[in-house]
Coordinates of C-alpha atoms and ligand atoms in Angstrom, one line a residue:
M1 CA 2.3 -1.6 19.3
T2 CA 6.0 -1.8 19.9
T3 CA 7.4 -0.1 22.7
T4 CA 9.6 1.9 20.3
G5 CA 6.9 3.6 18.5
S6 CA 7.7 1.5 15.2
L7 CA 4.5 0.0 13.7
L8 CA 6.7 -1.9 10.9
E9 CA 10.5 -2.8 11.2
V10 CA 12.3 -4.6 8.5
N11 CA 15.5 -5.8 9.1
D12 CA 18.5 -7.1 6.7
I13 CA 16.2 -8.3 4.3
R14 CA 17.9 -10.3 1.3
A15 CA 16.1 -11.4 -1.9
S16 CA 17.4 -12.5 -5.3
F17 CA 15.5 -13.4 -8.6
G18 CA 18.1 -15.8 -10.4
G19 CA 21.1 -14.1 -10.5
V20 CA 19.7 -10.3 -9.7
R21 CA 20.2 -9.2 -6.1
A22 CA 16.9 -7.3 -5.6
L23 CA 17.4 -6.6 -1.8
D24 CA 20.8 -6.6 -0.2
G25 CA 20.4 -6.0 3.5
A26 CA 17.6 -3.6 3.4
S27 CA 16.5 -2.4 7.0
F28 CA 14.2 0.4 8.0
S29 CA 11.1 1.1 10.4
V30 CA 7.9 3.3 9.9
E31 CA 6.6 5.2 12.8
A32 CA 3.0 4.5 13.8
G33 CA 0.7 7.5 12.6
T34 CA 3.1 8.9 9.9
I35 CA 2.9 8.9 6.1
T36 CA 6.4 7.8 5.0
G37 CA 7.7 8.0 1.7
L38 CA 9.9 5.1 0.2
I39 CA 11.8 6.7 -2.8
G40 CA 14.9 5.6 -4.9
P41 CA 16.0 5.3 -8.4
N42 CA 14.3 2.4 -10.8
G43 CA 15.5 -1.0 -9.7
A44 CA 16.3 0.1 -5.9
G45 CA 14.3 -2.7 -4.7
K46 CA 11.3 -0.8 -3.4
T47 CA 8.4 -3.0 -4.9
T48 CA 10.5 -6.0 -4.0
I49 CA 10.5 -5.0 -0.3
F50 CA 6.7 -4.3 -0.6
N51 CA 6.4 -8.0 -1.8
C52 CA 8.5 -9.4 0.9
I53 CA 6.7 -7.6 3.7
S54 CA 3.2 -8.7 2.3
G55 CA 4.2 -12.4 1.8
L56 CA 4.5 -12.5 -1.7
V57 CA 8.0 -13.5 -2.2
D58 CA 9.4 -16.9 -1.2
G59 CA 12.9 -17.5 -0.3
F60 CA 13.9 -13.9 1.2
S61 CA 16.0 -13.7 4.5
G62 CA 15.7 -11.1 7.2
A63 CA 13.1 -10.0 9.9
V64 CA 10.0 -8.4 9.3
R65 CA 7.7 -7.2 12.3
F66 CA 4.4 -5.5 12.4
D67 CA 2.6 -4.0 15.6
G68 CA 5.1 -6.2 17.5
A69 CA 4.3 -9.5 15.8
D70 CA 6.8 -11.5 13.5
I71 CA 5.4 -11.5 10.0
A72 CA 8.6 -12.6 8.2
R73 CA 7.1 -15.2 5.3
A74 CA 3.7 -15.3 6.7
R75 CA 1.0 -15.9 4.0
P76 CA -0.3 -12.9 2.2
E77 CA -3.9 -13.2 3.9
V78 CA -2.2 -13.5 7.2
V79 CA -0.3 -10.2 6.7
S80 CA -3.4 -8.4 5.7
R81 CA -5.7 -9.8 8.3
S82 CA -3.2 -8.8 11.1
G83 CA -4.0 -5.2 9.8
L84 CA -1.2 -4.5 7.0
V85 CA -2.5 -4.0 3.6
R86 CA -1.0 -3.3 0.2
S87 CA -2.0 -1.9 -3.0
F88 CA -0.6 -2.9 -6.5
Q89 CA 0.3 -0.6 -9.2
L90 CA -2.2 -2.1 -11.3
A91 CA -5.7 -2.4 -9.8
R92 CA -6.6 -6.1 -9.3
G93 CA -10.1 -7.7 -9.6
C94 CA -12.4 -9.3 -12.2
P95 CA -12.9 -6.6 -15.1
L96 CA -16.5 -8.2 -15.6
M97 CA -17.5 -7.0 -12.3
T98 CA -19.2 -3.4 -11.4
V99 CA -17.2 -1.0 -9.0
F100 CA -20.0 -2.0 -6.4
E101 CA -19.3 -5.8 -6.8
H102 CA -15.4 -5.2 -6.7
L103 CA -15.7 -3.1 -3.4
M104 CA -17.9 -5.7 -1.9
L105 CA -15.3 -8.5 -2.4
Y106 CA -12.8 -7.0 -0.1
G107 CA -14.4 -6.4 3.3
P108 CA -12.5 -8.1 6.3
R109 CA -12.8 -11.8 6.8
Q110 CA -16.6 -12.4 6.7
V111 CA -18.7 -15.0 8.8
G112 CA -19.9 -16.4 5.3
E113 CA -16.7 -17.6 4.0
G114 CA -17.0 -20.7 5.7
V115 CA -20.0 -22.9 4.4
F116 CA -20.6 -24.9 7.8
R117 CA -20.5 -21.3 9.8
A118 CA -22.8 -19.6 7.1
L119 CA -25.3 -22.4 7.3
A120 CA -25.1 -22.4 11.1
S121 CA -25.5 -18.7 11.4
P122 CA -27.5 -17.3 8.4
G123 CA -28.5 -14.2 10.3
A124 CA -25.0 -13.3 11.1
V125 CA -24.2 -13.7 7.4
R126 CA -27.0 -11.3 6.3
R127 CA -26.1 -8.7 8.9
Q128 CA -22.5 -8.8 7.9
E129 CA -23.3 -8.4 4.2
E130 CA -25.7 -5.6 4.8
E131 CA -22.9 -4.1 7.0
L132 CA -20.4 -4.6 4.2
R133 CA -22.8 -3.1 1.5
E134 CA -23.2 0.2 3.6
R135 CA -19.3 0.2 4.3
S136 CA -18.7 -0.3 0.4
Y137 CA -20.8 2.7 -0.3
V138 CA -19.5 5.0 2.4
V139 CA -16.1 4.2 1.0
A140 CA -17.1 4.8 -2.5
K141 CA -18.8 8.1 -1.4
R142 CA -15.6 9.0 0.5
L143 CA -13.5 8.4 -2.8
R144 CA -16.3 10.0 -5.1
L145 CA -16.8 6.9 -6.9
D146 CA -20.6 6.6 -5.8
H147 CA -21.7 7.9 -9.2
V148 CA -19.7 4.9 -10.9
L149 CA -20.9 2.1 -8.6
D150 CA -22.8 0.3 -11.4
N151 CA -20.2 0.7 -13.9
L152 CA -17.8 -1.9 -15.1
V153 CA -14.3 -1.6 -13.6
T154 CA -13.1 -1.9 -17.0
A155 CA -14.9 1.4 -18.1
L156 CA -13.2 3.6 -15.2
S157 CA -10.3 5.9 -16.2
G158 CA -7.0 5.2 -15.0
G159 CA -7.3 7.5 -12.0
Q160 CA -10.7 6.1 -10.9
K161 CA -8.9 2.8 -11.0
K162 CA -6.3 4.0 -8.8
L163 CA -9.0 5.3 -6.4
L164 CA -10.9 2.0 -6.4
E165 CA -7.6 0.4 -5.6
I166 CA -7.4 2.6 -2.5
G167 CA -11.1 1.9 -1.9
R168 CA -10.3 -1.9 -1.7
V169 CA -7.2 -1.2 0.7
L170 CA -9.7 0.9 3.0
L171 CA -12.4 -1.5 3.3
A172 CA -9.8 -4.0 4.8
E173 CA -9.8 -1.7 7.8
P174 CA -6.2 -1.3 8.1
K175 CA -3.7 -0.1 11.0
M176 CA -1.0 0.2 8.0
V177 CA -1.2 0.5 4.1
L178 CA 1.7 -0.2 1.9
L179 CA 0.8 2.1 -1.6
D180 CA 2.8 1.5 -4.6
E181 CA 2.8 4.3 -6.9
P182 CA -0.9 5.3 -6.6
M183 CA -0.4 8.3 -8.9
A184 CA 1.4 6.2 -11.8
G185 CA -0.6 7.0 -15.0
V186 CA -3.2 9.0 -13.4
N187 CA -4.7 12.0 -15.2
P188 CA -3.4 15.2 -13.7
T189 CA -7.1 16.4 -13.0
L190 CA -7.3 13.2 -10.5
V191 CA -3.8 13.8 -8.9
G192 CA -5.1 16.3 -6.4
E193 CA -8.0 14.4 -5.6
I194 CA -6.0 11.2 -4.8
A195 CA -3.4 13.4 -2.5
E196 CA -6.6 14.8 -0.8
Q197 CA -7.5 11.1 -0.2
L198 CA -4.4 10.0 1.0
A199 CA -3.9 12.9 3.4
S200 CA -7.2 12.1 4.9
I201 CA -6.3 8.6 5.0
G202 CA -3.4 9.4 7.1
E203 CA -5.2 12.1 9.4
S204 CA -8.0 9.2 10.3
G205 CA -4.7 7.4 11.9
V206 CA -3.9 4.9 9.3
T207 CA -0.2 4.6 8.9
I208 CA 1.1 4.9 5.3
L209 CA 4.3 3.7 3.6
L210 CA 4.2 5.3 -0.1
I211 CA 6.3 4.5 -2.8
E212 CA 6.1 6.9 -5.5
H213 CA 8.1 8.8 -8.1
E214 CA 6.1 12.0 -8.2
M215 CA 8.3 14.1 -5.8
E216 CA 5.9 16.7 -5.6
L217 CA 3.3 14.2 -3.9
I218 CA 6.0 13.0 -1.6
E219 CA 7.0 16.5 -0.5
R220 CA 3.3 17.4 0.2
L221 CA 2.1 14.4 1.9
C222 CA 5.1 12.8 3.6
D223 CA 6.4 13.4 7.4
D224 CA 9.6 11.2 6.6
V225 CA 11.0 10.0 3.6
I226 CA 13.3 6.8 3.5
V227 CA 15.5 6.5 0.5
M228 CA 16.7 3.2 -0.8
A229 CA 19.2 2.4 -3.3
E230 CA 20.9 -0.7 -5.0
G231 CA 18.7 -2.9 -2.4
K232 CA 19.6 -1.1 0.6
F233 CA 18.8 1.6 2.8
L234 CA 20.7 4.6 1.9
T235 CA 19.0 7.4 4.4
R236 CA 16.0 9.2 5.7
G237 CA 14.7 12.3 7.0
A238 CA 12.5 15.3 5.8
F239 CA 11.9 15.7 2.2
D240 CA 14.3 18.8 2.0
E241 CA 16.9 17.0 3.9
V242 CA 17.0 13.9 1.9
T243 CA 16.8 15.6 -1.2
A244 CA 19.7 17.9 -0.6
D245 CA 21.8 14.9 0.4
R246 CA 24.5 14.4 -2.4
R247 CA 24.2 10.7 -2.2
V248 CA 20.7 10.9 -3.0
Q249 CA 21.2 13.1 -5.9
E250 CA 24.0 10.9 -7.1
C251 CA 22.2 7.7 -6.9
Y252 CA 19.2 9.6 -9.0
L253 CA 21.4 11.0 -11.6
G254 CA 23.9 7.9 -11.7
V255 CA 26.6 10.4 -12.2
Q256 CA 29.0 11.9 -9.4
L257 CA 28.0 15.5 -8.5
Q258 CA 30.7 18.2 -7.9
Ligands
ATP301 N1 10.3 -11.4 -10.3 C1 11.5 -11.0 -10.5 N2 12.4 -11.5 -11.5 C2 13.5 -11.0 -11.8 N3 14.1 -10.1 -11.4 C3 13.4 -9.2 -10.6 C4 11.9 -9.5 -10.2 N4 11.4 -8.8 -9.2 C5 12.3 -7.7 -9.2 N5 13.4 -7.9 -9.8 C6 14.8 -7.1 -9.9 O1 15.0 -6.8 -8.9 C7 15.5 -5.2 -8.8 C8 14.5 -4.5 -8.0 O2 13.3 -4.4 -8.7 P1 12.0 -3.7 -7.7 O3 11.1 -3.7 -8.7 O4 12.2 -4.0 -6.4 O5 12.8 -1.9 -7.8 P2 11.8 -0.7 -7.7 O6 12.7 0.1 -6.8 O7 10.6 -1.1 -7.2 O8 12.0 -0.1 -9.0 P3 10.8 0.8 -9.9 O9 10.9 2.1 -9.3 O10 11.5 1.0 -11.5 O11 9.6 0.2 -9.9 C9 15.4 -4.9 -10.3 O12 16.9 -5.0 -10.6 C10 14.4 -6.0 -11.0 O13 14.7 -6.1 -12.2

């Protein structure tokens, strides 16, 4: 943990794709133990900054520090092993797997990943697999997916796929999660369920940075809200403060307010 209390700090991030400048000197920090919203109009650069932080963009400039360590341009698996794990807008994984198999794929680094280590310590591999099975079941139960564990991932509803994606993130035992639009395409009956799950993950001490267009969710969950526009940081504060800010209203509406 850094002395300032910031768990994640990004500084002067710049990234372009062809002629498009997606990030133009974006900087912000996220305090440990908070649920922080990252909002801004379409094209503001929110997903791109998640991609830069999580090691999925080559050739960006700027600094990224997580838990006191420089992780700028680190490979995605190094970033997630450091405790910073992201979700994707569309749940990933093999569609031919069952929900349980999908969850089992995503435990923290396992002994059996190396063939030689697996041969050298088969008992440790077995114990670890048993532990992962147990944890997969606990996570599924927590997310109320335990009744669909044997179903194929393809048979899940949009909302259940989002819950599964949250489950994948939790199984990595993160210190911090980057959630990209966990409510997009979710049936209204599951919106409340997902919101409750996110609140409880926050209460368990995991720091959350959340991209979401659903403003009710941002208002309900977030301690702090960061606003981006045109590839840069615009402002931050409590939900009521930032939404009352004229600059924020203007960038959302694309018109000058009186
Ligand atoms: N791989 C890419 N190739 C070309 N342009 C890209 C790429 N990724 C992002 N961009 C462009 O960068 C800009 C920022 O996109 P980004 O997806 O980060 O915005 P966003 O704030 O997440 O938007 P939204 O809320 O619509 O998801 C946009 O103009 C987008 O078209």
